[in-house]
mmCIF file of C-alpha atoms in Angstrom:
data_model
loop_
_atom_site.group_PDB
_atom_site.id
_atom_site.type_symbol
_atom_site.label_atom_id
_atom_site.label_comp_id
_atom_site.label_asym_id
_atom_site.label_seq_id
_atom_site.Cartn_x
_atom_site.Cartn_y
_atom_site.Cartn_z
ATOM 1 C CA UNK A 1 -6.136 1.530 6.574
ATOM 2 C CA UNK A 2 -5.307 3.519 3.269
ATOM 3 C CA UNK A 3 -6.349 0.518 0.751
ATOM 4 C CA UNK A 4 -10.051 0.610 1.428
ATOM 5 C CA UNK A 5 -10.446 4.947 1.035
ATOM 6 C CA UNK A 6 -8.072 4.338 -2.010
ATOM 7 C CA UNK A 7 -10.106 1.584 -3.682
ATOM 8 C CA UNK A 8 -13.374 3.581 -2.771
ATOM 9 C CA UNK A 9 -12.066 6.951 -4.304
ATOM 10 C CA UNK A 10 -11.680 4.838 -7.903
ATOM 11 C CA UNK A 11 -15.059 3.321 -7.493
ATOM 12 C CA UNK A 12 -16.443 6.699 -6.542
ATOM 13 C CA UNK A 13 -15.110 7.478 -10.286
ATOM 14 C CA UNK A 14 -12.331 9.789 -8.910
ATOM 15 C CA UNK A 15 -9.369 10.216 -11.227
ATOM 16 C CA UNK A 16 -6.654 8.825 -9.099
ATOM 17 C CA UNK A 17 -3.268 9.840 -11.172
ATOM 18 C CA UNK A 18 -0.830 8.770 -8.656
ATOM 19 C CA UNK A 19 -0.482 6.690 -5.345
ATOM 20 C CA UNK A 20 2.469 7.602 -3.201
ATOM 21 C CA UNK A 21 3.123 5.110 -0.227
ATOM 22 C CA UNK A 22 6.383 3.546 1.414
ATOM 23 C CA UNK A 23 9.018 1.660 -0.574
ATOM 24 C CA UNK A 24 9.203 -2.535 -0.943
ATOM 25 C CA UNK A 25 10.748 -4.207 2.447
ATOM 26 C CA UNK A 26 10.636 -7.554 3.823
ATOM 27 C CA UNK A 27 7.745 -7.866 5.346
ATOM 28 C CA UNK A 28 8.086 -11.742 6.826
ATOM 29 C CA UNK A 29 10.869 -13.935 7.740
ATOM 30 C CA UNK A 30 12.549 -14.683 4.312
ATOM 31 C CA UNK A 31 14.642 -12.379 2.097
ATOM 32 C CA UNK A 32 12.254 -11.348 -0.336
ATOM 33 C CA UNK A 33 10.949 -8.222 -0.661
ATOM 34 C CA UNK A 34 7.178 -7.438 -1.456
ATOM 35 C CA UNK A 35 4.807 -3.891 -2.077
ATOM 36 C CA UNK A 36 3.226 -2.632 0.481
ATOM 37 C CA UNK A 37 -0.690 -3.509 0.381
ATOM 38 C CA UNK A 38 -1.222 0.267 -1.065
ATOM 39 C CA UNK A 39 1.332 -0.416 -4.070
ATOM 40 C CA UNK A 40 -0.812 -3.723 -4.206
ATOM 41 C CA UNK A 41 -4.252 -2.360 -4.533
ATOM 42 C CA UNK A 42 -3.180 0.448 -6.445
ATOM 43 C CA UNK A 43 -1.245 -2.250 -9.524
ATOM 44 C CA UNK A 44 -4.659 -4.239 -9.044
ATOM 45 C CA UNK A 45 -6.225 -0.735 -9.941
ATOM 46 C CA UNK A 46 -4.009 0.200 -12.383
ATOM 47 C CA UNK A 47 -2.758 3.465 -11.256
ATOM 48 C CA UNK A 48 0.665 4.668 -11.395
ATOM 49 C CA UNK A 49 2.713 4.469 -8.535
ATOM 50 C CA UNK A 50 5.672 6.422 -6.185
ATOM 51 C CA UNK A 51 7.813 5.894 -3.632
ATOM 52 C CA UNK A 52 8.660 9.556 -3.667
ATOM 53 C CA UNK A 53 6.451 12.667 -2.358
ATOM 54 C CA UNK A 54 8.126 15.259 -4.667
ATOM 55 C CA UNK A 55 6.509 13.066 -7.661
ATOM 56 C CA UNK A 56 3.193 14.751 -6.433
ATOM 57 C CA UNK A 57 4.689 17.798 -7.980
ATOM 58 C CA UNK A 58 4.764 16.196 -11.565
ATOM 59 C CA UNK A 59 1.571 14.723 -11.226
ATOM 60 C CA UNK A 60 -0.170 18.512 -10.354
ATOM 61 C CA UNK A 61 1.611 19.645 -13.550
ATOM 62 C CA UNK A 62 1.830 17.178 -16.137
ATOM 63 C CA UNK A 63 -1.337 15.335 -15.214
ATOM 64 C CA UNK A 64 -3.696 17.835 -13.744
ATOM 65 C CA UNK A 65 -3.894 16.920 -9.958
ATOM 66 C CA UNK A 66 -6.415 18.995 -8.342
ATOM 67 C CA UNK A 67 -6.085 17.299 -4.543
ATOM 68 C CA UNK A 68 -4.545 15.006 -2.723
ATOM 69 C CA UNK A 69 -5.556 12.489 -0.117
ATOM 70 C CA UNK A 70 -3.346 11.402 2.470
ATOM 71 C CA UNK A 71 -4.400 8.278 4.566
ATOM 72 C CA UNK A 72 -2.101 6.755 7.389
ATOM 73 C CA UNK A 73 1.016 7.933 5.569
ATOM 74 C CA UNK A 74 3.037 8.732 8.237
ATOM 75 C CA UNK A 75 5.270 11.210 6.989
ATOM 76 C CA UNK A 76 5.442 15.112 7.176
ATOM 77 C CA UNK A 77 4.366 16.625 3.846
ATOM 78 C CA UNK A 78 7.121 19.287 2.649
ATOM 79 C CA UNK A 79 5.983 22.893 2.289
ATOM 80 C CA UNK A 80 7.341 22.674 -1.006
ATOM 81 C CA UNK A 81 4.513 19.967 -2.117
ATOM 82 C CA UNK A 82 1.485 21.832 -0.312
ATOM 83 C CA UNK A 83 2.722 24.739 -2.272
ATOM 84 C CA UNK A 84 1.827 22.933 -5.316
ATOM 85 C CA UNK A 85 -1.661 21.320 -4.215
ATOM 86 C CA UNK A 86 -4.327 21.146 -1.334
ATOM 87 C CA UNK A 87 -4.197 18.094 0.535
ATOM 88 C CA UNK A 88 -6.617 16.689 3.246
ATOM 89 C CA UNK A 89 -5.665 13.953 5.441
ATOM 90 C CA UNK A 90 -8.355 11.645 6.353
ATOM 91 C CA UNK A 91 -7.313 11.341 10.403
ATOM 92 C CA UNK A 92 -8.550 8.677 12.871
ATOM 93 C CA UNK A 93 -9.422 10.571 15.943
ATOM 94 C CA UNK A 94 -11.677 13.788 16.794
ATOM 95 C CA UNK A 95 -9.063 16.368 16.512
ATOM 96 C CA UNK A 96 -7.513 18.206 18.101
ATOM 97 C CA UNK A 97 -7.084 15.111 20.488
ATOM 98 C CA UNK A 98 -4.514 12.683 19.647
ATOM 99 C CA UNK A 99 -2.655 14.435 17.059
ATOM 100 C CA UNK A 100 0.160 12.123 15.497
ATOM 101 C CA UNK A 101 1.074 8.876 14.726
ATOM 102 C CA UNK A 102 -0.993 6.489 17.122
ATOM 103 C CA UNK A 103 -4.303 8.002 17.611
ATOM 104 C CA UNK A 104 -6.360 4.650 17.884
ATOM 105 C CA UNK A 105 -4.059 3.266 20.459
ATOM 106 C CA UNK A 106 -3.631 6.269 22.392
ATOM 107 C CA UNK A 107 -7.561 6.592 22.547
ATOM 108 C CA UNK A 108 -7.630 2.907 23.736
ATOM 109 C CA UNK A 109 -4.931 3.390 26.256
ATOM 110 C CA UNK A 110 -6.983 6.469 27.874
ATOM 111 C CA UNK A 111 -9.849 4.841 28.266
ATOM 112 C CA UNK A 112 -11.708 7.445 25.681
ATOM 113 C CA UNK A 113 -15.313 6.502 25.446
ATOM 114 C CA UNK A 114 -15.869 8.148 22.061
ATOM 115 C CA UNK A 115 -13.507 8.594 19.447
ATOM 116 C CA UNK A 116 -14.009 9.209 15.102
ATOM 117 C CA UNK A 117 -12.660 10.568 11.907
ATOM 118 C CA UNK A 118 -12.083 13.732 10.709
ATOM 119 C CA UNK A 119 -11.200 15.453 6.981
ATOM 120 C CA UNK A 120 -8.524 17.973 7.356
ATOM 121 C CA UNK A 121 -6.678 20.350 5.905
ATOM 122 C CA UNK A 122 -3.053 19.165 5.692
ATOM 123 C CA UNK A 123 -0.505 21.374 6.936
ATOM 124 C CA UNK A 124 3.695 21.871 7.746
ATOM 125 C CA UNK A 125 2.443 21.224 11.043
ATOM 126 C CA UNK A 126 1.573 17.832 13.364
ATOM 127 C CA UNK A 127 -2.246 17.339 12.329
ATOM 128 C CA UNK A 128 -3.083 21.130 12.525
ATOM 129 C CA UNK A 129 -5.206 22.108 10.319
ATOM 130 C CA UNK A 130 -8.816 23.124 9.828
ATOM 131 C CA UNK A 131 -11.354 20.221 9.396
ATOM 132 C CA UNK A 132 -13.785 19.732 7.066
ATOM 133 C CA UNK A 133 -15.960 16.763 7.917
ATOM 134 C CA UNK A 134 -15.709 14.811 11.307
ATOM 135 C CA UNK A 135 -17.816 11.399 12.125
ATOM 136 C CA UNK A 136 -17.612 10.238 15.863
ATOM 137 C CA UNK A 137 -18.379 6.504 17.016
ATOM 138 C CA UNK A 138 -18.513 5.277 20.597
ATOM 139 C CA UNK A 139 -15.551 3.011 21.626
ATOM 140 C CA UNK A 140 -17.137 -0.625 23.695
ATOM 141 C CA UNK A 141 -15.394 -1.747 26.865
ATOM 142 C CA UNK A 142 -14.189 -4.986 24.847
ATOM 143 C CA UNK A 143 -13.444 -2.939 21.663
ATOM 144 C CA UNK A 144 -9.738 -4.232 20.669
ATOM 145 C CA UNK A 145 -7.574 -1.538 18.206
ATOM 146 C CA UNK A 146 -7.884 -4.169 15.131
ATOM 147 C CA UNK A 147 -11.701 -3.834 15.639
ATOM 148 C CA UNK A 148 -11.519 0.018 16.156
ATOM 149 C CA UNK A 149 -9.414 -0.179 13.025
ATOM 150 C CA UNK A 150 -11.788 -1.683 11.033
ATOM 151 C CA UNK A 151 -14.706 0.496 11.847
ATOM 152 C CA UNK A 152 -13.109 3.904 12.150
ATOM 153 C CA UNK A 153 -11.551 2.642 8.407
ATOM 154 C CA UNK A 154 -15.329 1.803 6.977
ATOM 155 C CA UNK A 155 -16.852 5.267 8.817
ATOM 156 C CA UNK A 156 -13.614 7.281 7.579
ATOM 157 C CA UNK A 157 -13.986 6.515 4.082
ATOM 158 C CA UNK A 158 -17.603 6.971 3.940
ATOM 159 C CA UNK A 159 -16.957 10.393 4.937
ATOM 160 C CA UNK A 160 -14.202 11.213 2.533
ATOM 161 C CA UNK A 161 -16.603 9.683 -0.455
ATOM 162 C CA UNK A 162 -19.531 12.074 0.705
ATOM 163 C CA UNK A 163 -16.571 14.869 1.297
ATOM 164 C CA UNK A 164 -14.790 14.950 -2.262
ATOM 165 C CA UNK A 165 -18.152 14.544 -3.813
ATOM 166 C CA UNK A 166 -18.372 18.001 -4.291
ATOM 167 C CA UNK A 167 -15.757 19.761 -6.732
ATOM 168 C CA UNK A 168 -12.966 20.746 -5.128
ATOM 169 C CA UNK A 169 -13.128 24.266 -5.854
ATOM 170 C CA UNK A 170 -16.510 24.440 -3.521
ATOM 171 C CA UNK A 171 -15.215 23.483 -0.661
ATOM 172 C CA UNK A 172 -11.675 23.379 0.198
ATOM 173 C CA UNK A 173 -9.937 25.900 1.892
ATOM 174 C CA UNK A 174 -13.285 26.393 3.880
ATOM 175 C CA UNK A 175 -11.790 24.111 6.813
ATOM 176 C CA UNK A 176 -13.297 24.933 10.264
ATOM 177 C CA UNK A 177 -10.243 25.732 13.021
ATOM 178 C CA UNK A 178 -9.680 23.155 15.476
ATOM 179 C CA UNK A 179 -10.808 23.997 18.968
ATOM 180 C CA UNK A 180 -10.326 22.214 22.574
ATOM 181 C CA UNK A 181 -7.119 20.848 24.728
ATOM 182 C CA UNK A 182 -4.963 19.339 22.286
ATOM 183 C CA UNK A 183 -3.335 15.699 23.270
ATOM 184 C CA UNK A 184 -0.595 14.070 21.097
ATOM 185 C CA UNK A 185 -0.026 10.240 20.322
ATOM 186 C CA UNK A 186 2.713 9.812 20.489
ATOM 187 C CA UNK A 187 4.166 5.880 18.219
ATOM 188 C CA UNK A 188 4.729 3.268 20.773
ATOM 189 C CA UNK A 189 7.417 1.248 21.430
ATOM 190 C CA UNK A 190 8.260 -1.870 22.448
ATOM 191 C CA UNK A 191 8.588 -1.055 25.904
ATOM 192 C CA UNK A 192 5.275 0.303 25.729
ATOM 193 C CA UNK A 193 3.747 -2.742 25.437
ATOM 194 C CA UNK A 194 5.304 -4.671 28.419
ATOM 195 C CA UNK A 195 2.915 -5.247 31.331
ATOM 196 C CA UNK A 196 3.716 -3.425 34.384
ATOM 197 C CA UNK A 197 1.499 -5.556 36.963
ATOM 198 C CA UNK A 198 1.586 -2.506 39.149
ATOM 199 C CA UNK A 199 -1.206 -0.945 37.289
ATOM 200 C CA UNK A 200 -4.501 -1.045 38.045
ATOM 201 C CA UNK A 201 -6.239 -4.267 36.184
ATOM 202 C CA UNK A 202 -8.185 -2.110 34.468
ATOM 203 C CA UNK A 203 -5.329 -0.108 32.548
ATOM 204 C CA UNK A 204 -3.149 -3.534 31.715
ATOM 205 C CA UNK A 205 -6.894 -4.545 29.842
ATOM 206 C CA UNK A 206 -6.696 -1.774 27.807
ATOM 207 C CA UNK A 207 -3.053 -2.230 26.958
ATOM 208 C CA UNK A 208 -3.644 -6.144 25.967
ATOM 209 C CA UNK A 209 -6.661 -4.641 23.841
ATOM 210 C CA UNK A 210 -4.387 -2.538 21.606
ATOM 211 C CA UNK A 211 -2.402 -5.567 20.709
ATOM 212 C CA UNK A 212 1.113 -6.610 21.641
ATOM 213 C CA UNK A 213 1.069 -6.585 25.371
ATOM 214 C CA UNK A 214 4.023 -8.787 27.064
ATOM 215 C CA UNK A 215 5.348 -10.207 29.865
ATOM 216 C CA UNK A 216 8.052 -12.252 31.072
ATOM 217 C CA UNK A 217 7.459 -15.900 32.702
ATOM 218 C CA UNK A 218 11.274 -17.874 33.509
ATOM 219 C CA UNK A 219 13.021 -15.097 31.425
ATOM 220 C CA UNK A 220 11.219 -15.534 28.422
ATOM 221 C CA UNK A 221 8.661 -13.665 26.607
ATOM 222 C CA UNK A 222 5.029 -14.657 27.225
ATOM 223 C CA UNK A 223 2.148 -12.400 24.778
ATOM 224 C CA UNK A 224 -0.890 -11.676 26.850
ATOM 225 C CA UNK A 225 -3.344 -11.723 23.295
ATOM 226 C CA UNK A 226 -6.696 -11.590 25.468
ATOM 227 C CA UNK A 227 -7.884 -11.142 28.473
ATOM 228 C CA UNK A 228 -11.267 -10.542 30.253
ATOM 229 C CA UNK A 229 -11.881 -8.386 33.707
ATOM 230 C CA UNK A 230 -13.583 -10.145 36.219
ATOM 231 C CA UNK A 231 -14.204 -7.998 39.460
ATOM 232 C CA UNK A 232 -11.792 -5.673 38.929
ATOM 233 C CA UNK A 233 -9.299 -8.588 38.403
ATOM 234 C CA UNK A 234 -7.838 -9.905 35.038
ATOM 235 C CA UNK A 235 -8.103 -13.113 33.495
ATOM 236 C CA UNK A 236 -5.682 -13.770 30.468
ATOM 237 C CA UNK A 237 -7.471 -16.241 28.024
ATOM 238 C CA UNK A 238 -5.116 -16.490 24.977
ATOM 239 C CA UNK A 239 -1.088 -16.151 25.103
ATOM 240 C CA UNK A 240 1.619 -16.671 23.208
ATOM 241 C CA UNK A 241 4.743 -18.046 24.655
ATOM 242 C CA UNK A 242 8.255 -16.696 22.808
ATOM 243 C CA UNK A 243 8.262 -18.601 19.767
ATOM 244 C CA UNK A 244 5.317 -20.310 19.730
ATOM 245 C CA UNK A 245 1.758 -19.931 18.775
ATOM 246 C CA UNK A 246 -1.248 -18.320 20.320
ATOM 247 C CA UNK A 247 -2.949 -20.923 22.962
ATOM 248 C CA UNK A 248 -5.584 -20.686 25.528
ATOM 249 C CA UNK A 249 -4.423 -19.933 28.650
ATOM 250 C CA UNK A 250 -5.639 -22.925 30.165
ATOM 251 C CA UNK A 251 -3.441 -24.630 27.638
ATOM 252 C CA UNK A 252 -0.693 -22.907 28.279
ATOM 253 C CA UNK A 253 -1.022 -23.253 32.565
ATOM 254 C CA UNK A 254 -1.422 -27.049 31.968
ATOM 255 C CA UNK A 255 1.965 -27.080 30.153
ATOM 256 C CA UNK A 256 4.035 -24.840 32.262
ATOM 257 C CA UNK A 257 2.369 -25.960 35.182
ATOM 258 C CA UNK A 258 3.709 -22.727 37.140
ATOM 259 C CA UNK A 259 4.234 -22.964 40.844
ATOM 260 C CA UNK A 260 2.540 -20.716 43.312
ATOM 261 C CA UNK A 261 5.431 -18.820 44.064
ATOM 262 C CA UNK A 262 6.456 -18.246 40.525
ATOM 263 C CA UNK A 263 4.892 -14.525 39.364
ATOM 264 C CA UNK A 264 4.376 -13.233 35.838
ATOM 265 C CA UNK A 265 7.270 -10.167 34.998
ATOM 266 C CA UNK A 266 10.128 -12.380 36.731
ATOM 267 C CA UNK A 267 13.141 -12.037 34.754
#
């Protein structure tokens, strides 16, 4: 989500001296560690890069950074750093609800009808500070996270081009307060994800919608990928049995060939 505002502040014609994001890991099966798609873009661009916050610091004073940007970074900013510079964090939800890490999901999961962006003020604290810009966008009954993704990404950039458009000195530290009940999203885990078939049909649909949703079928792992509600009952449509790949349903029923008596979340 950070690649397309980064490539869009350097097309802007923004002077991007340094781009801070997480360090090299595996990021498949094999030993072999590779950038993160940040480090990527930001070679491709041919900025400098860190692995290291504190760098900030050195860029303010040997290279004259006047702001930074801070896009799905995950990490607290030090008080020693803000000290130096003002930051805004570009923020996928309409604060103050769903402060923290998984704001999209969390949205999804509470059956939000609207959600958006905001530019804010970054602060020591979770998400707290004023905002500057905000964008909202209505979230669809079929609307999966990767699409909400996608489109809060597009709307959130446009809004931090049309933000940082103006020199900095004109508007930052001008950040309105945030006002209203204040909810936190909290990261999910893996447990998160697995299907309690308890729940109403209606809350499992929005769980297989953010992506990851499992169940069990003769103590193995079976991915729900898709599903559709039919009269307040689901349908799954595409799974993923452990170790295999995604497969229609239908597929997957005519292979099994489960037996009436034989339930989904069996261990």
């Amino acid at each position: 989500m950070a690649v397309t505002p980064l490539r869009a502040l350097v097309e802007a014609g923004h002077e991007v001296v340094l781009a801070v994001t997480g360090a090299d890991r595996r990021r498949g099966r094999g030993s072999d560690v590779s950038p993160s798609p940040v480090k990527a873009a930001a070679r491709e661009l041919g900025l400098a890069v860190s692995h290291s916050v504190d760098d900030v610091v050195t860029a303010v004073h040997a290279d004259g950074a006047e702001l930074g940007v801070v896009v799905a970074f995950g990490r607290i900013i030090k008080p020693h750093v803000l000290d130096e510079i003002p930051m805004v964090n570009l923020h996928f939800s309409l604060l103050p609800r769903w402060r923290g890490a998984a704001p999209v999901e969390r949205a999804l999961l509470a059956g939000d009808v609207r959600t958006g962006v905001c530019v804010m003020a970054v602060e020591e604290g979770l998400d707290t500070g004023g905002v500057y810009a905000r964008r909202e966008i209505a979230i669809g009954p079929q609307a999966t996270a990767a699409e909400l993704r996608a489109e809060l990404t597009e709307v959130g950039t446009g809004l931090l081009v049309e933000t940082l458009a103006e020199p900095v000195d004109a508007w930052v530290g001008d950040a309105i307060p945030q006002t209203g009940e204040v909810t936190y999203a909290a990261k999910l885990t893996a447990e998160d994800f697995e299907i309690d078939w308890s729940a109403p049909a209606i809350d499992i649909h929005r769980l297989i919608r953010v992506g990851g949703a499992w169940t069990t079928f003769r103590g193995k792992r079976l991915k729900i990928n898709e599903a559709r509600l039919v009269d307040d009952r689901l349908v799954p449509t595409v799974v993923q049995p452990e170790g295999k790949a995604a497969m229609a349903f239908e597929a997957w029923r005519n292979g099994a060939r489960p037996t009436s008596d034989e339930l989904f979340g069996d261990r």
